[in-house]
Tab-separated table of C-alpha atoms (C1' of nucleotides) in Angstrom:
chain	number	residue	atom	x	y	z
A	26	MET	CA	75.446	269.212	-158.665
A	27	GLY	CA	78.117	267.893	-160.899
A	28	ARG	CA	78.757	269.049	-164.367
A	29	ALA	CA	77.542	267.266	-167.412
A	30	PRO	CA	79.823	264.624	-168.838
A	31	CYS	CA	81.729	265.528	-171.945
A	32	CYS	CA	79.999	262.781	-173.873
A	33	ASP	CA	77.184	260.296	-173.634
A	34	LYS	CA	78.861	257.569	-171.698
A	35	ALA	CA	76.154	255.072	-172.470
A	36	ASN	CA	76.995	255.181	-176.153
A	37	VAL	CA	80.730	255.438	-175.831
A	38	LYS	CA	83.090	252.561	-176.151
A	39	LYS	CA	85.699	252.193	-173.461
A	40	GLY	CA	88.735	250.059	-173.015
A	41	PRO	CA	91.584	249.206	-175.336
A	42	TRP	CA	91.598	250.597	-178.829
A	43	SER	CA	91.320	248.231	-181.744
A	44	PRO	CA	93.703	248.493	-184.711
A	45	GLU	CA	90.753	249.606	-186.829
A	46	GLU	CA	89.967	252.458	-184.492
A	47	ASP	CA	93.589	253.459	-184.391
A	48	ALA	CA	93.804	253.473	-188.150
A	49	ALA	CA	90.639	255.494	-188.538
A	50	LEU	CA	91.707	258.106	-186.015
A	51	LYS	CA	95.208	258.379	-187.352
A	52	ALA	CA	94.112	258.625	-190.955
A	53	TYR	CA	91.582	261.305	-190.198
A	54	ILE	CA	93.891	263.476	-188.137
A	55	GLU	CA	96.739	263.158	-190.587
A	56	LYS	CA	94.448	264.214	-193.354
A	57	ASN	CA	92.248	266.806	-191.669
A	58	GLY	CA	93.863	267.639	-188.384
A	59	THR	CA	91.939	267.729	-185.159
A	60	GLY	CA	89.858	270.662	-186.283
A	61	GLY	CA	90.372	272.221	-182.910
A	62	ASN	CA	87.570	270.216	-181.414
A	63	TRP	CA	88.294	266.848	-179.961
A	64	ILE	CA	84.768	266.370	-178.706
A	65	ALA	CA	83.344	266.513	-182.197
A	66	LEU	CA	86.109	264.432	-183.712
A	67	PRO	CA	84.824	260.911	-183.007
A	68	GLN	CA	81.482	261.748	-184.566
A	69	LYS	CA	83.148	262.951	-187.715
A	70	ILE	CA	85.201	259.805	-187.931
A	71	GLY	CA	82.394	257.528	-186.897
A	72	LEU	CA	84.095	256.283	-183.796
A	73	LYS	CA	82.109	255.481	-180.704
A	74	ARG	CA	84.696	257.033	-178.488
A	75	CYS	CA	84.837	259.962	-176.163
A	76	GLY	CA	86.646	262.940	-177.605
A	77	LYS	CA	88.988	263.013	-174.696
A	78	SER	CA	89.764	259.384	-175.273
A	79	CYS	CA	90.600	260.165	-178.903
A	80	ARG	CA	92.870	262.974	-177.847
A	81	LEU	CA	94.648	260.787	-175.352
A	82	ARG	CA	95.065	257.983	-177.845
A	83	TRP	CA	96.505	260.342	-180.392
A	84	LEU	CA	98.845	262.121	-178.037
A	85	ASN	CA	100.096	259.058	-176.235
A	86	TYR	CA	100.190	256.487	-178.969
A	87	LEU	CA	99.311	257.456	-182.514
A	88	ARG	CA	101.166	260.741	-182.786
A	89	PRO	CA	104.248	260.548	-185.010
A	90	ASN	CA	107.693	260.096	-183.483
A	91	ILE	CA	106.411	258.663	-180.247
A	92	LYS	CA	108.917	256.516	-178.414
A	93	HIS	CA	107.850	253.763	-176.053
A	94	GLY	CA	110.028	252.105	-173.456
A	95	GLY	CA	113.766	251.894	-173.651
A	96	PHE	CA	114.545	254.917	-171.527
A	97	THR	CA	118.192	255.837	-171.655
A	98	GLU	CA	120.337	256.753	-168.685
A	99	GLU	CA	120.358	260.313	-169.856
A	100	GLU	CA	116.601	260.339	-169.906
A	101	ASP	CA	116.542	258.765	-166.459
A	102	ASN	CA	118.726	261.525	-165.169
A	103	ILE	CA	116.652	264.234	-166.736
A	104	ILE	CA	113.475	262.786	-165.330
A	105	CYS	CA	114.942	262.439	-161.861
A	106	SER	CA	116.439	265.879	-161.902
A	107	LEU	CA	113.287	267.564	-163.059
A	108	TYR	CA	111.136	265.585	-160.676
A	109	ILE	CA	113.302	266.671	-157.777
A	110	SER	CA	113.114	270.215	-158.941
A	111	ILE	CA	109.528	270.661	-160.041
A	112	GLY	CA	107.699	267.597	-158.834
A	113	SER	CA	105.123	265.689	-160.787
A	114	ARG	CA	104.773	268.152	-163.621
A	115	TRP	CA	104.864	265.361	-166.101
A	116	SER	CA	103.928	267.480	-169.054
A	117	ILE	CA	106.870	269.776	-168.363
A	118	ILE	CA	109.214	266.858	-167.942
A	119	ALA	CA	107.887	265.258	-171.086
A	120	ALA	CA	108.512	268.446	-172.988
A	121	GLN	CA	112.204	268.032	-172.288
A	122	LEU	CA	112.249	264.528	-173.689
A	123	PRO	CA	111.386	264.510	-177.376
A	124	GLY	CA	109.159	261.625	-178.317
A	125	ARG	CA	108.151	260.888	-174.771
A	126	THR	CA	104.667	261.443	-173.439
A	127	ASP	CA	103.748	262.602	-169.997
A	128	ASN	CA	101.860	259.385	-169.472
A	129	ASP	CA	104.872	257.312	-170.390
A	130	ILE	CA	107.144	259.247	-168.096
A	131	LYS	CA	104.623	259.128	-165.303
A	132	ASN	CA	104.322	255.392	-165.626
A	133	TYR	CA	108.049	254.972	-165.900
A	134	TRP	CA	108.631	257.015	-162.791
A	135	ASN	CA	105.948	255.316	-160.748
A	136	THR	CA	106.902	251.795	-161.720
A	137	ARG	CA	110.639	251.929	-162.045
A	138	LEU	CA	112.568	255.089	-161.340
A	139	LYS	CA	110.948	255.830	-158.019
A	140	LYS	CA	111.650	252.350	-156.813
A	141	LYS	CA	115.196	252.609	-157.962
A	142	LEU	CA	115.749	255.768	-156.013
A	143	LEU	CA	113.556	255.273	-153.000
A	144	GLY	CA	113.132	251.542	-152.965
A	145	ARG	CA	114.958	251.048	-149.745
A	146	ARG	CA	112.814	253.358	-147.770
A	147	LYS	CA	110.628	250.508	-146.683
A	148	GLN	CA	113.524	248.667	-145.231
A	149	SER	CA	114.720	251.700	-143.363
A	150	ASN	CA	111.246	252.363	-142.177
A	151	LEU	CA	110.959	248.975	-140.571
A	152	SER	CA	113.862	249.726	-138.281
A	153	ALA	CA	112.567	253.204	-137.661
A	154	LYS	CA	109.313	251.919	-136.277
A	155	ASP	CA	111.114	250.862	-133.151
A	156	THR	CA	112.191	254.385	-132.442
A	157	ASN	CA	109.200	256.442	-133.323
A	158	ASN	CA	108.253	256.989	-129.701
A	159	GLY	CA	104.750	255.814	-130.212
A	160	ILE	CA	103.593	258.508	-132.543
A	161	GLU	CA	100.776	257.126	-134.561
A	162	GLU	CA	101.587	256.289	-138.113
A	163	ASN	CA	98.245	257.547	-139.279
A	164	SER	CA	99.086	260.985	-138.083
A	165	TYR	CA	102.031	260.970	-140.403
A	166	SER	CA	100.661	259.367	-143.431
A	167	ASN	CA	98.688	262.255	-144.751
A	168	ALA	CA	100.742	265.112	-143.484
A	169	LEU	CA	103.229	265.655	-146.247
A	170	SER	CA	102.662	265.055	-149.867
A	171	SER	CA	104.579	262.055	-150.992
A	172	SER	CA	105.767	263.937	-153.998
A	173	ALA	CA	107.284	266.708	-151.977
A	174	LEU	CA	108.861	264.364	-149.495
A	175	GLU	CA	110.296	262.208	-152.208
A	176	ARG	CA	111.862	265.244	-153.733
A	177	LEU	CA	113.295	266.259	-150.393
A	178	GLN	CA	114.644	262.792	-149.808
A	179	LEU	CA	116.150	262.539	-153.237
A	180	HIS	CA	117.804	265.868	-152.945
A	181	MET	CA	119.233	265.122	-149.542
A	182	GLN	CA	120.510	261.822	-150.743
A	183	LEU	CA	122.295	263.501	-153.557
A	184	GLN	CA	123.774	266.150	-151.335
A	185	SER	CA	125.026	263.767	-148.691
A	186	LEU	CA	126.317	261.254	-151.150
A	187	GLN	CA	128.406	263.740	-152.946
A	188	ASN	CA	130.571	264.800	-150.072
A	189	PRO	CA	130.322	263.886	-146.399
A	190	PHE	CA	132.081	267.117	-145.526
A	191	SER	CA	130.029	269.259	-147.796
A	192	PHE	CA	127.811	272.101	-146.807
A	193	TYR	CA	124.935	269.876	-145.936
A	194	ASN	CA	127.005	267.714	-143.681
A	195	ASN	CA	129.003	270.424	-141.996
A	196	PRO	CA	127.125	272.226	-139.205
A	197	ALA	CA	129.752	274.950	-139.068
A	198	LEU	CA	128.634	276.113	-142.456
A	199	TRP	CA	124.958	276.121	-141.713
A	200	PRO	CA	123.218	279.449	-141.678
A	201	LYS	CA	120.458	280.446	-139.394
A	202	LEU	CA	117.604	278.016	-139.529
A	203	HIS	CA	113.958	278.443	-140.038
A	204	PRO	CA	111.676	277.471	-137.203
A	205	PHE	CA	110.132	274.599	-139.044
A	206	GLN	CA	113.543	273.150	-139.547
A	207	GLU	CA	114.118	273.504	-135.844
A	208	LYS	CA	110.950	271.657	-135.266
A	209	MET	CA	111.909	268.968	-137.664
A	210	ILE	CA	115.247	268.451	-136.026
A	211	GLN	CA	113.833	268.249	-132.576
A	212	SER	CA	111.234	265.752	-133.599
A	213	LEU	CA	113.600	263.757	-135.716
A	214	GLN	CA	116.045	263.502	-132.910
A	215	SER	CA	113.382	262.088	-130.699
A	216	LEU	CA	112.087	259.843	-133.429
A	217	ASN	CA	115.218	258.488	-134.887
A	218	ASP	CA	117.535	258.453	-131.945
A	219	GLY	CA	120.550	259.080	-134.066
A	220	SER	CA	119.618	256.743	-136.855
A	221	SER	CA	119.097	259.433	-139.415
A	222	PRO	CA	122.334	261.162	-140.164
A	223	VAL	CA	121.209	262.767	-143.337
A	224	MET	CA	118.113	264.292	-141.893
A	225	GLN	CA	119.882	265.487	-138.836
A	226	ASN	CA	122.723	266.895	-140.760
A	227	ALA	CA	120.481	268.578	-143.177
A	228	LEU	CA	118.376	270.083	-140.466
A	229	PRO	CA	120.621	270.916	-137.556
A	230	ASN	CA	119.492	272.162	-134.230
A	231	SER	CA	120.204	275.815	-134.476
A	232	PRO	CA	120.190	278.199	-131.536
A	233	HIS	CA	119.286	281.132	-133.727
A	234	VAL	CA	115.590	280.679	-134.026
A	235	GLU	CA	113.168	282.300	-131.691
A	236	GLN	CA	109.692	281.176	-130.913
A	237	GLY	CA	108.094	284.093	-132.645
A	238	GLN	CA	109.856	283.198	-135.809
A	239	LYS	CA	108.684	279.645	-135.478
A	240	ASP	CA	105.079	280.653	-135.267
A	241	GLU	CA	105.452	283.001	-138.137
A	242	PHE	CA	107.226	280.541	-140.272
A	243	CYS	CA	104.803	277.743	-139.790
A	244	LYS	CA	101.966	279.742	-141.146
A	245	PRO	CA	100.477	278.365	-144.313
A	246	GLN	CA	102.020	279.667	-147.462
A	247	HIS	CA	98.876	279.950	-149.498
A	248	ASP	CA	99.357	283.607	-150.144
A	249	GLY	CA	102.545	282.892	-151.910
A	250	ALA	CA	104.788	284.358	-149.242
A	251	LYS	CA	108.222	282.941	-149.579
A	252	ILE	CA	110.210	281.145	-146.964
A	253	ASN	CA	113.130	283.350	-146.321
A	254	ASN	CA	115.922	281.049	-145.383
A	255	PRO	CA	118.852	280.021	-147.495
A	256	GLN	CA	118.733	276.475	-146.298
A	257	VAL	CA	115.114	275.991	-147.078
A	258	HIS	CA	115.666	276.566	-150.683
A	259	LEU	CA	117.334	273.442	-151.772
A	260	LEU	CA	116.520	273.897	-155.366
A	261	GLU	CA	115.404	277.362	-156.095
A	262	ASN	CA	116.460	280.913	-156.427
A	263	ILE	CA	119.853	280.414	-157.892
A	264	PRO	CA	120.552	283.145	-160.425
A	265	LEU	CA	120.964	281.996	-163.929
A	266	SER	CA	124.511	282.239	-165.000
A	267	ASN	CA	123.606	283.350	-168.444
A	268	GLY	CA	120.412	285.137	-167.570
A	269	GLY	CA	118.659	282.915	-170.016
A	270	VAL	CA	115.169	281.611	-169.708
A	271	PRO	CA	114.900	278.132	-171.096
A	272	PHE	CA	111.148	278.149	-170.853
A	273	VAL	CA	109.121	280.364	-173.037
A	274	ALA	CA	105.719	281.546	-171.949
A	275	SER	CA	103.149	280.676	-174.518
A	276	GLY	CA	99.497	280.925	-173.840
A	277	SER	CA	97.935	280.232	-170.538
A	278	SER	CA	96.826	277.436	-168.351
A	279	LYS	CA	95.562	276.747	-164.926
A	280	ASN	CA	98.952	275.614	-163.927
A	281	PRO	CA	101.931	277.775	-164.608
A	282	MET	CA	104.103	274.769	-164.938
A	283	HIS	CA	101.818	273.135	-167.393
A	284	SER	CA	100.923	274.381	-170.765
A	285	SER	CA	101.687	277.968	-169.954
A	286	LEU	CA	105.234	276.965	-170.480
A	287	ALA	CA	106.352	275.846	-173.837
A	288	PRO	CA	109.822	274.620	-173.125
A	289	ARG	CA	112.214	275.037	-175.933
A	290	SER	CA	113.155	271.701	-177.282
A	291	GLU	CA	116.768	272.533	-176.800
A	292	ALA	CA	116.353	273.705	-173.229
A	293	ILE	CA	118.226	270.813	-171.741
A	294	HIS	CA	121.061	271.246	-174.141
A	295	GLU	CA	121.172	274.934	-173.408
A	296	GLN	CA	121.380	274.320	-169.743
A	297	THR	CA	124.073	271.786	-170.327
A	298	ASN	CA	126.110	274.306	-172.174
A	299	SER	CA	125.555	277.203	-169.836
A	300	VAL	CA	126.003	275.388	-166.581
A	301	GLY	CA	129.005	273.606	-167.831
A	302	PHE	CA	129.935	270.065	-168.408
A	303	GLN	CA	131.743	269.870	-165.127
A	304	GLN	CA	128.632	270.559	-163.112
A	305	LEU	CA	126.496	268.387	-165.254
A	306	GLY	CA	129.063	265.687	-164.911
A	307	ALA	CA	128.803	265.803	-161.154
A	308	LEU	CA	125.067	265.447	-161.311
A	309	GLN	CA	125.344	262.750	-163.885
A	310	THR	CA	127.718	260.806	-161.689
A	311	GLU	CA	125.483	261.090	-158.685
A	312	LEU	CA	122.408	260.052	-160.471
A	313	ASP	CA	124.264	257.207	-162.058
A	314	ASP	CA	125.381	256.064	-158.685
A	315	ILE	CA	121.912	256.062	-157.285
A	316	LEU	CA	120.285	254.637	-160.336
A	317	ASN	CA	122.793	251.841	-160.421
A	318	ASN	CA	122.693	251.284	-156.666
A	319	ARG	CA	126.381	251.784	-156.417
A	320	ILE	CA	125.949	254.181	-153.556
A	321	MET	CA	123.127	253.823	-151.127
A	322	GLY	CA	124.031	255.098	-147.749
A	323	TYR	CA	121.379	256.328	-145.487
A	324	VAL	CA	117.959	256.396	-146.988
A	325	PRO	CA	115.421	258.549	-145.254
A	326	HIS	CA	112.536	256.873	-143.598
A	327	GLU	CA	108.989	256.625	-144.700
A	328	ASP	CA	106.856	259.677	-145.138
A	329	HIS	CA	105.715	259.661	-141.565
A	330	ASP	CA	109.152	260.516	-140.298
A	331	MET	CA	108.659	264.139	-141.129
A	332	ALA	CA	104.963	264.303	-141.259
A	333	GLY	CA	104.259	265.048	-137.659
A	334	PHE	CA	105.149	268.682	-138.026
A	335	ASP	CA	102.375	271.147	-138.080
A	336	CYS	CA	104.097	273.289	-140.587
A	337	PHE	CA	104.309	270.395	-142.985
A	338	ARG	CA	100.679	269.651	-142.470
A	339	GLU	CA	99.895	273.182	-143.338
A	340	MET	CA	102.141	273.149	-146.293
A	341	ASN	CA	100.531	269.977	-147.413
A	342	SER	CA	97.192	271.622	-147.221
A	343	SER	CA	98.388	273.985	-149.842
A	344	LYS	CA	97.753	272.788	-153.320
A	345	ASP	CA	101.099	273.871	-154.554
A	346	SER	CA	103.866	272.046	-152.817
A	347	LEU	CA	106.369	274.003	-154.804
A	348	ILE	CA	105.942	276.901	-152.466
A	349	TRP	CA	107.883	275.416	-149.649
A	350	TRP	CA	110.918	274.972	-151.791
A	351	SER	CA	111.072	278.622	-152.308
A	352	ASN	CA	113.408	281.050	-150.676
A	353	ASP	CA	112.609	284.032	-152.719
A	354	SER	CA	112.245	287.117	-150.617
A	355	ASP	CA	110.132	288.529	-153.328
A	356	THR	CA	106.482	288.210	-152.573
A	357	LYS	CA	105.732	286.904	-155.998
A	358	SER	CA	104.139	283.578	-155.616
A	359	VAL	CA	104.883	280.463	-157.533
A	360	SER	CA	101.305	279.443	-157.146
A	361	SER	CA	99.428	278.599	-160.219
A	362	ASN	CA	97.625	281.856	-160.545
A	363	SER	CA	100.488	284.249	-160.585
A	364	TRP	CA	103.423	282.381	-161.829
A	365	ASP	CA	105.623	284.075	-164.306
A	366	SER	CA	108.309	282.137	-166.043
A	367	SER	CA	110.717	285.011	-166.044
A	368	ALA	CA	110.291	285.644	-162.351
A	369	THR	CA	110.959	282.171	-161.061
A	370	PRO	CA	114.212	281.020	-162.505
A	371	ALA	CA	114.586	278.553	-159.710
A	372	LEU	CA	112.010	276.358	-161.283
A	373	LEU	CA	114.057	276.088	-164.346
A	374	PRO	CA	116.349	273.188	-164.894
A	375	GLN	CA	119.293	275.463	-164.978
A	376	GLY	CA	118.624	276.714	-161.496
A	377	MET	CA	118.347	273.169	-160.380
A	378	PHE	CA	121.697	272.257	-161.791
A	379	GLN	CA	123.270	275.264	-160.254
A	380	ASP	CA	121.846	274.328	-156.934
A	381	TYR	CA	123.583	271.035	-157.154
A	382	GLU	CA	126.761	272.866	-157.769
A	383	LEU	CA	126.133	274.960	-154.705
A	384	GLY	CA	125.714	271.933	-152.537
A	385	TYR	CA	128.850	270.302	-153.786
A	386	SER	CA	131.283	273.112	-153.948
A	387	LEU	CA	130.704	274.655	-150.586
B	4	DA	C1'	99.845	222.380	-163.707
B	5	DA	C1'	97.356	225.579	-160.935
B	6	DC	C1'	97.349	229.446	-158.331
B	7	DT	C1'	99.169	233.790	-156.419
B	8	DT	C1'	101.725	237.882	-156.566
B	9	DG	C1'	103.671	241.835	-158.463
B	10	DG	C1'	105.088	244.778	-162.373
B	11	DC	C1'	103.840	247.232	-166.247
B	12	DC	C1'	101.143	250.283	-168.937
B	13	DA	C1'	97.083	251.878	-171.555
B	14	DA	C1'	93.167	254.099	-170.489
B	15	DC	C1'	89.922	256.358	-167.584
B	16	DC	C1'	88.519	259.795	-164.157
B	17	DG	C1'	87.808	264.125	-162.052
B	18	DC	C1'	89.402	268.595	-161.551
B	19	DC	C1'	90.691	273.125	-163.132
B	20	DA	C1'	91.320	277.205	-166.058
B	21	DG	C1'	90.622	279.596	-170.350
B	22	DG	C1'	87.556	280.732	-174.002
B	23	DT	C1'	83.153	281.981	-175.619
B	24	DG	C1'	78.424	283.498	-175.967
C	20	DG	C1'	79.382	288.608	-164.402
C	21	DC	C1'	77.660	284.180	-165.409
C	22	DA	C1'	77.152	279.555	-167.324
C	23	DC	C1'	78.730	276.320	-170.296
C	24	DC	C1'	82.138	273.943	-173.212
C	25	DT	C1'	86.578	272.306	-174.112
C	26	DG	C1'	91.446	271.261	-173.561
C	27	DG	C1'	94.789	269.845	-170.590
C	28	DC	C1'	96.573	267.973	-166.539
C	29	DG	C1'	97.906	264.580	-162.697
C	30	DG	C1'	96.159	260.710	-160.188
C	31	DT	C1'	94.245	256.319	-160.317
C	32	DT	C1'	92.430	252.027	-162.090
C	33	DG	C1'	92.130	247.642	-164.274
C	34	DG	C1'	93.732	244.185	-167.400
C	35	DC	C1'	97.502	241.610	-169.119
C	36	DC	C1'	101.552	239.035	-168.409
C	37	DA	C1'	105.615	237.058	-166.290
C	38	DA	C1'	107.731	235.287	-162.253
C	39	DG	C1'	107.334	232.892	-158.099
C	40	DT	C1'	105.295	229.331	-155.053
DNA sequence: AACTTGGCCAACCGCCAGGTG
DNA sequence: GCACCTGGCGGTTGGCCAAGT
């Protein structure tokens, strides 16, 4: 039995807002505020709209200082960086971009940025189909969340583009692997037959992993247990250089990365200052390169390339894909119910930037 | 000129968690 | 502890428009 709708849908107007409706809503809120009750708002104004629709219209369009379109390169970079780091937490990303709404950023990412960064995956995938050893595509398609895979792909692209002899491309520097990485490598080698240098480099075939570890590692991570391998954490668990916490806990929400965080408006600038212009410059350059298609070497294949792994299936079954980025030996989970902003610095933009530095400088 | 295709974006939908009685 | 209400979120849809055929 489903819950009751928030409003009487039969008597509620849907579709585009008229200028008159916009004016009425804007005038009322500017004069009286929302009154803390969006559901009751349309009745007070005399609008035949759902309260949630009013809220959305206000937040995404009528609110003062809203910017539409015309994303700058800096904004592109911030969006890409945060997406790689935290995934589709659009409200968090939007909080770092004054005047931008989560809806705007979401649309911008889905329609433009993603294609810019991953647009060539299709092409690569076509050639990969010849070497997939007959594994059914359907078995791949649902195994790994597209968001998580995109983030992995983007990060690996950045790492490999920066320096072909860097940590990620130099097996001699690789630490002991986790079993799921072993699995990935083995499968990728059979799938790609040498056509995937980035993936193979990033996930080398290590002799250090025993079967027991594999089984253990591929267990679902629902309980928040962290993956304890330095190579798994591509983006997390880098200590903050200044010990600062750019996000400030304020209130609560179902999702720790949502409204429970009230990012300081100057967070990005703070991270810029603390991490240093040199590091930021490296990231900026990389993102520029990708965004401008100046560098596009290997582009990982479609989602199914990595989706045949049981451990990824299990991870995907978890609601919080963030977990598998984690390398924190602490048992504190990053899941939505126990997240604490002060305890997970890796989710912060600063940690992300520092991780880039790690990948480049090694 | 007519039709098709694809991109863009505003708006809707359903889910979830916190608050409240 | 429970049920209900509300706010907030990310995912998805559908309409409009421009470009291509």
